[in-house]
Coordinates of C-alpha atoms in Angstrom, one line a residue:
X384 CA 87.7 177.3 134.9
X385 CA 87.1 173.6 135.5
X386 CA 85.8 174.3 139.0
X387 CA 83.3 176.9 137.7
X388 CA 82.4 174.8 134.8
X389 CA 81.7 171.7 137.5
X390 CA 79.6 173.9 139.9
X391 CA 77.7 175.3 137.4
X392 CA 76.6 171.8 136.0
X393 CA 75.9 170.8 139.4
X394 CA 73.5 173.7 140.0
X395 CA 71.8 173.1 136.6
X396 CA 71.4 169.3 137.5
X397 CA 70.0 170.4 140.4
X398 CA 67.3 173.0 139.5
X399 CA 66.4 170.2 136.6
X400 CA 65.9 167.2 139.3
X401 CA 63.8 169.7 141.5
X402 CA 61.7 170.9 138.9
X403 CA 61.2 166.9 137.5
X404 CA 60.7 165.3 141.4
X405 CA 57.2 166.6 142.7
X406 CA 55.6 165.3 138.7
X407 CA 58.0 161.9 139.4
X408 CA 56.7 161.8 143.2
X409 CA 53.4 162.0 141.7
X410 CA 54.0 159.3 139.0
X411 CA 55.4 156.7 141.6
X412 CA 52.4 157.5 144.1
X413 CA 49.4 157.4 141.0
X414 CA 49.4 153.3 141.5
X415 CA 48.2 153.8 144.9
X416 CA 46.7 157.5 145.7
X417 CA 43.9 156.1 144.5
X418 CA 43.5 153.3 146.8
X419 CA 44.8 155.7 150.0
X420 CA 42.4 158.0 148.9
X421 CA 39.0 155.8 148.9
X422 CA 40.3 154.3 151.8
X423 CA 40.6 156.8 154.3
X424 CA 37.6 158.6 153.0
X425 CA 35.2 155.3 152.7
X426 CA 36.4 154.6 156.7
X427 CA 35.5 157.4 158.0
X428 CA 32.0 157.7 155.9
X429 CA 30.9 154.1 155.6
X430 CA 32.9 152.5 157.9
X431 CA 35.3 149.3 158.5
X432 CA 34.1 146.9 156.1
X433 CA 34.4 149.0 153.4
X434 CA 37.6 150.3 153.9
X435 CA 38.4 146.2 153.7
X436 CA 36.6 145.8 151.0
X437 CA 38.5 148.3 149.3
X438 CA 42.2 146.8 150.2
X439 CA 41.3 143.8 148.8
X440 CA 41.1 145.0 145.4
X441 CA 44.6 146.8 145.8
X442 CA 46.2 144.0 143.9
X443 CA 44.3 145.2 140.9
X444 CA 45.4 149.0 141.3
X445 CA 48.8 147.4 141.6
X446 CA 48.6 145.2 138.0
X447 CA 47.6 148.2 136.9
X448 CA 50.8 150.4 137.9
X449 CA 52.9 147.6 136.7
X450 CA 51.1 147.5 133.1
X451 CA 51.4 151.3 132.9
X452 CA 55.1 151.7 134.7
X453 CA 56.3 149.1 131.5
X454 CA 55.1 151.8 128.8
X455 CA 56.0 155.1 130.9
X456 CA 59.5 154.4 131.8
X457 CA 60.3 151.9 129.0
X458 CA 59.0 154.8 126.1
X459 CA 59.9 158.3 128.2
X460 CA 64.0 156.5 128.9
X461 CA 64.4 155.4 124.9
X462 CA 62.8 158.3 123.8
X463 CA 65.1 160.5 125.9
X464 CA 68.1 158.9 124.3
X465 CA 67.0 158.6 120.7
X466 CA 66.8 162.7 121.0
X467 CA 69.9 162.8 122.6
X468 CA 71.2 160.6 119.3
X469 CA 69.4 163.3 117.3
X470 CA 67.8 160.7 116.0
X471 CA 64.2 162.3 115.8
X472 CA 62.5 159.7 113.3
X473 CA 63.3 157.4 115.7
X474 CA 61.8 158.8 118.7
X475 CA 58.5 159.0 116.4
X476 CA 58.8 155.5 115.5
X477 CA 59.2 154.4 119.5
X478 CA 56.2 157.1 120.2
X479 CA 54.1 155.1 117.9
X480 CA 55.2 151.9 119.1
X481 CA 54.7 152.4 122.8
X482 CA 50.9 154.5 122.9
X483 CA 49.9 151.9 120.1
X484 CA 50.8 149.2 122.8
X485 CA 49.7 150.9 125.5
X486 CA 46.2 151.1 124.3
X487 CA 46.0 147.7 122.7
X488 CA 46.8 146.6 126.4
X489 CA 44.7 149.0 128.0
X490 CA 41.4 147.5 126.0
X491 CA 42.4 143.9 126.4
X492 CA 42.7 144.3 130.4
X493 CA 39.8 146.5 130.5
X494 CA 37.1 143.5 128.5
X495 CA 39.3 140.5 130.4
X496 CA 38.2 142.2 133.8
X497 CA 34.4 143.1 132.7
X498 CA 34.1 139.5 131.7
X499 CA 35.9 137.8 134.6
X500 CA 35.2 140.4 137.0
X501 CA 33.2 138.1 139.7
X502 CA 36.0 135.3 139.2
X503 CA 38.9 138.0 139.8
X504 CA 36.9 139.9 142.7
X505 CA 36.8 136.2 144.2
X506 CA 40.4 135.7 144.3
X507 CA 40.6 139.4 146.3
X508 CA 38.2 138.8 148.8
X509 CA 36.9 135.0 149.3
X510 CA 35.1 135.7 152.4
X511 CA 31.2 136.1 151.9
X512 CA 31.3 139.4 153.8
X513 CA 33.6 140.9 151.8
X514 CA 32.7 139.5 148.3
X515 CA 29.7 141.4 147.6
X516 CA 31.5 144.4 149.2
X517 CA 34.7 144.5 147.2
X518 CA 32.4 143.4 144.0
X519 CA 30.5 146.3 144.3
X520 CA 34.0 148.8 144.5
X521 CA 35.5 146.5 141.6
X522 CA 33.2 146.3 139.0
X523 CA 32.9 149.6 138.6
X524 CA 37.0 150.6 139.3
X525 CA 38.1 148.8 137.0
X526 CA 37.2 150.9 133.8
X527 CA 40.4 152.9 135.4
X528 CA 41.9 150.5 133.3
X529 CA 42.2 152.2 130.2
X530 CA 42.9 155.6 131.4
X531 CA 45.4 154.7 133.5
X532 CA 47.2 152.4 131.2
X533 CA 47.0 156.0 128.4
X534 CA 47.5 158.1 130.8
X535 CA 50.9 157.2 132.6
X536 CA 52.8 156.7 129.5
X537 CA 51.9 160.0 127.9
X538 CA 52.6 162.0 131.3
X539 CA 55.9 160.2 131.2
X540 CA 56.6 161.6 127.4
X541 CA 55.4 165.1 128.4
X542 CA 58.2 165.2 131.0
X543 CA 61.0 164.1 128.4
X544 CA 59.1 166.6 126.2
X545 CA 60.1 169.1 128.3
X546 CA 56.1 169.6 129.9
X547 CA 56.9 168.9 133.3
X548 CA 54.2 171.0 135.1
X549 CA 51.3 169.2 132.3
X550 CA 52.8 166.0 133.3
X551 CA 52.3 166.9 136.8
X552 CA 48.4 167.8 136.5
X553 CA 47.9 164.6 134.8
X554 CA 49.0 162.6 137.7
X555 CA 47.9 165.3 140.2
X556 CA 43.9 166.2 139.0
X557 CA 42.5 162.7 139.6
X558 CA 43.3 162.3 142.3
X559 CA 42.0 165.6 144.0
X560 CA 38.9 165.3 141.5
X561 CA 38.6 161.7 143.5
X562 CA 38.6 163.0 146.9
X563 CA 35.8 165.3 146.2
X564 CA 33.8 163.0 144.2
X565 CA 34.0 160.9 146.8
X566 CA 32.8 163.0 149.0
X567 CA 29.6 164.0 147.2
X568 CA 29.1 160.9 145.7
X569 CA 28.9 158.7 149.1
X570 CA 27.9 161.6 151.4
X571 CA 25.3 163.9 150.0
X572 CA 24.2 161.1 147.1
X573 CA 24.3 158.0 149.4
X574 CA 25.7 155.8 147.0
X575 CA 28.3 154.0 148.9
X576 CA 31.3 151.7 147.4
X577 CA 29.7 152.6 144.1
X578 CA 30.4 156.2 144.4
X579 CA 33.8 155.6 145.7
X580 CA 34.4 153.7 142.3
X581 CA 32.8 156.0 140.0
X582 CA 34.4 159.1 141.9
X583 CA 38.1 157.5 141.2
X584 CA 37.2 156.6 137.7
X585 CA 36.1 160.2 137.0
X586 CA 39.5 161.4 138.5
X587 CA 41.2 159.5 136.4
X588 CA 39.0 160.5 133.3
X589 CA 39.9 164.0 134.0
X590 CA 43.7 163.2 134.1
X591 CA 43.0 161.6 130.8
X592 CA 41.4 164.7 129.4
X593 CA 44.7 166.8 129.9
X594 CA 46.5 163.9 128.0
X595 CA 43.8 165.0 125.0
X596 CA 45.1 168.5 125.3
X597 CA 48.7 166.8 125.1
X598 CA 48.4 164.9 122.6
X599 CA 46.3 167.2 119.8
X600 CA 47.9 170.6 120.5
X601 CA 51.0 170.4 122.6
X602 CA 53.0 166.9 121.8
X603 CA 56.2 167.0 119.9
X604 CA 55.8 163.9 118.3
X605 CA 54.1 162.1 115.9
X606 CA 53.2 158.7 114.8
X607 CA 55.2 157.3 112.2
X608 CA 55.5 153.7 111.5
X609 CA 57.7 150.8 111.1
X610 CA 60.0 148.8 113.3
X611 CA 57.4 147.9 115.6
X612 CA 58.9 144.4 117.3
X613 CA 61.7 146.1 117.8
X614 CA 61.0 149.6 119.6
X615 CA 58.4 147.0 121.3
X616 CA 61.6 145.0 122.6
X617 CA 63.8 148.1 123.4
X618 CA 60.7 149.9 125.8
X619 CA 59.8 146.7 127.6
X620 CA 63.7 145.8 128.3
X621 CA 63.6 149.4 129.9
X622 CA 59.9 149.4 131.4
X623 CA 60.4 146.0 133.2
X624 CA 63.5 146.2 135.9
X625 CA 61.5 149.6 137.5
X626 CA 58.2 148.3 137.1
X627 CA 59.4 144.5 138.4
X628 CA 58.8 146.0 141.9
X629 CA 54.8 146.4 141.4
X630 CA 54.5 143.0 140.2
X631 CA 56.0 141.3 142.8
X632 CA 54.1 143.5 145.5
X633 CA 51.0 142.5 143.5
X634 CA 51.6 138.8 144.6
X635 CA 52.7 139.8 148.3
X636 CA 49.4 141.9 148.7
X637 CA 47.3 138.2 147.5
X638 CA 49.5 136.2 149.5
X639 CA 49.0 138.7 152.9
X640 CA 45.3 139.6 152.3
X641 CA 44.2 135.9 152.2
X642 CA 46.3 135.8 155.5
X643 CA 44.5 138.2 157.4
X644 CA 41.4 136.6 155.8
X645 CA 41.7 133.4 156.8
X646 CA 43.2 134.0 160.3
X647 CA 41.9 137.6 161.0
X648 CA 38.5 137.5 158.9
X649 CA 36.5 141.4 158.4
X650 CA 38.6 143.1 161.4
X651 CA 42.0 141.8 160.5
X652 CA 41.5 142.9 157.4
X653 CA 40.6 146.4 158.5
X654 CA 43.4 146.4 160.0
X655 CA 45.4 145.5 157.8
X656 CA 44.1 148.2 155.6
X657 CA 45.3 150.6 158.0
X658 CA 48.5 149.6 158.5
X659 CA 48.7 149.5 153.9
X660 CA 47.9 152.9 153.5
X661 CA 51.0 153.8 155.8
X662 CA 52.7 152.1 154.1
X663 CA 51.7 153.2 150.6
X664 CA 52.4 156.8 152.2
X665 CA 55.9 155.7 152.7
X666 CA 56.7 154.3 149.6
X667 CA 55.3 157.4 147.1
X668 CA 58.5 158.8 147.9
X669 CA 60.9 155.7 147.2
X670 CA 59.2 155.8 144.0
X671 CA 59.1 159.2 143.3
X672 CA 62.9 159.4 143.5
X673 CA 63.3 156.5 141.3
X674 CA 61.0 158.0 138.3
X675 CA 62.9 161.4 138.7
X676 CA 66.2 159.7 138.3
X677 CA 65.4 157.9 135.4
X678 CA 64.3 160.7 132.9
X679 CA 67.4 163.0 134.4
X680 CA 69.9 160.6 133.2
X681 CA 68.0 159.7 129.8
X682 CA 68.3 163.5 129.4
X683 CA 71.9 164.0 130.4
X684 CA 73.1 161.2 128.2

């Protein structure tokens, strides 16, 4: 009976990972599709210096990940667990808490980078080839800012709210609405690094857009107030041991960029583009296991 009982559990646990892995592959990869994407389209259209130009400001698209990866896994992980206390006031309070935070964040890194943007866009590409380049991509990518930073977190609640294949076409839809964008936008319109950047803010505009259909006709929670410093402690002692990883490859990508700058100049930067978007390919998949793990064990406990 035991034995049937066991393999029975196992194949649940199994059909529930499967079903939760391609959203969670999705998740993990959303930090840097967007980068992969512009750059292998904006190499082959405009060509090398733009594909550079466009690494530089990967640091950015990784602050970003980190900012968003704090509320998604911090407010998905205690939410699971407060429903598997039955404790559903609770999981409205930490709701509240988290998407409260997660825009108050989103619109204070969104005006920091308007108002610094030529200081910031400095720091990524200090070469007076690149500059006006990576400028021209940044100042209009960064309004990703604010979508991203909803979006993540609310895709991350829809799969602990059971939603899996909504969560996935939040994380999915910009970035196929990006490749084609950028395709019309820099092709047929001529509109070069600026197209690029307006085609992945679009993207992401549209993966925002399913959140609105989340959130005003589908979501099972509501907001509900009170114990706001502390729900704040609990998601951000959750969010910050899986998102710890995109911080730290934030610096590493500063530190090697200005490498190949200084000692390669344009064309070691290409390069080293190249060799980045392998290994951003690589690591969707490290990171898609990891966000599938998380809400399966939230969920089992």
């Amino acid at each position: 009976m035991n034995n049937t009982a066991d393999l029975r559990n196992k194949k649940l646990i199994k059909s529930v990972f499967v079903s939760i892995l391609l959203p969670a592959l999705l998740a993990g990869a959303s930090a840097n599709l967007a980068g992969i994407i512009d750059g292998i389209i904006v190499g082959n259209i405009i060509g090398s210096e733009a594909v550079a130009a466009v690494n530089t400001c990967r640091p950015a698209m990784q602050v970003y990940g980190f900012t968003s990866e704090i509320f998604a896994s911090g407010l998905a992980t205690c939410i699971a667990i407060s429903i598997g206390r039955n404790k559903k006031d609770d999981a409205n309070r930490l709701f509240s808490t988290g998407m409260f935070s997660a825009l108050a964040a989103a619109v204070i890194l969104t005006v920091l980078q308007l108002v610094f943007a030529k200081h910031i866009c400095r720091v990524f590409a200090d070469d007076e080839t690149l500059f006006p380049l990576a400028l021209e991509y940044y100042r209009y990518f960064l309004l990703s800012t604010f979508f991203i930073l909803l979006s993540d977190p609310l895709a991350a609640v829809m799969r602990s709210d059971g939603m899996v294949k909504l969560s996935g076409a939040v994380l999915l839809l910009p970035h196929i609405v990006n490749a084609i964008l950028d395709v019309v936008f820099i092709k047929m319109f001529d509109l070069g690094l600026t197209g690029a950047a307006i085609a992945t803010v679009l993207g992401y505009v549209s993966g925002f857009l399913v959140c609105c259909y989340y959130y005003f006709f589908k979501r099972s929670y509501h907001f509900e107030g009170g114990n706001y410093l502390k729900n704040l402690g609990d998601i951000a002692s959750v969010g910050i041991p899986p998102a710890t990883n995109m911080g730290l490859i934030t610096i590493k990508l500063l530190i090697v960029n200005r490498l190949a700058l200084t000692y390669g100049g344009t064309m070691g930067m290409t390069a080293m583009s190249m060799l980045m978007i392998a290994w951003a390919l690589e690591s969707l998949f490290i990171g898609g296991v990891k966000q599938a793990m998380m809400p399966m064990i939230s969920f089992y406990y």
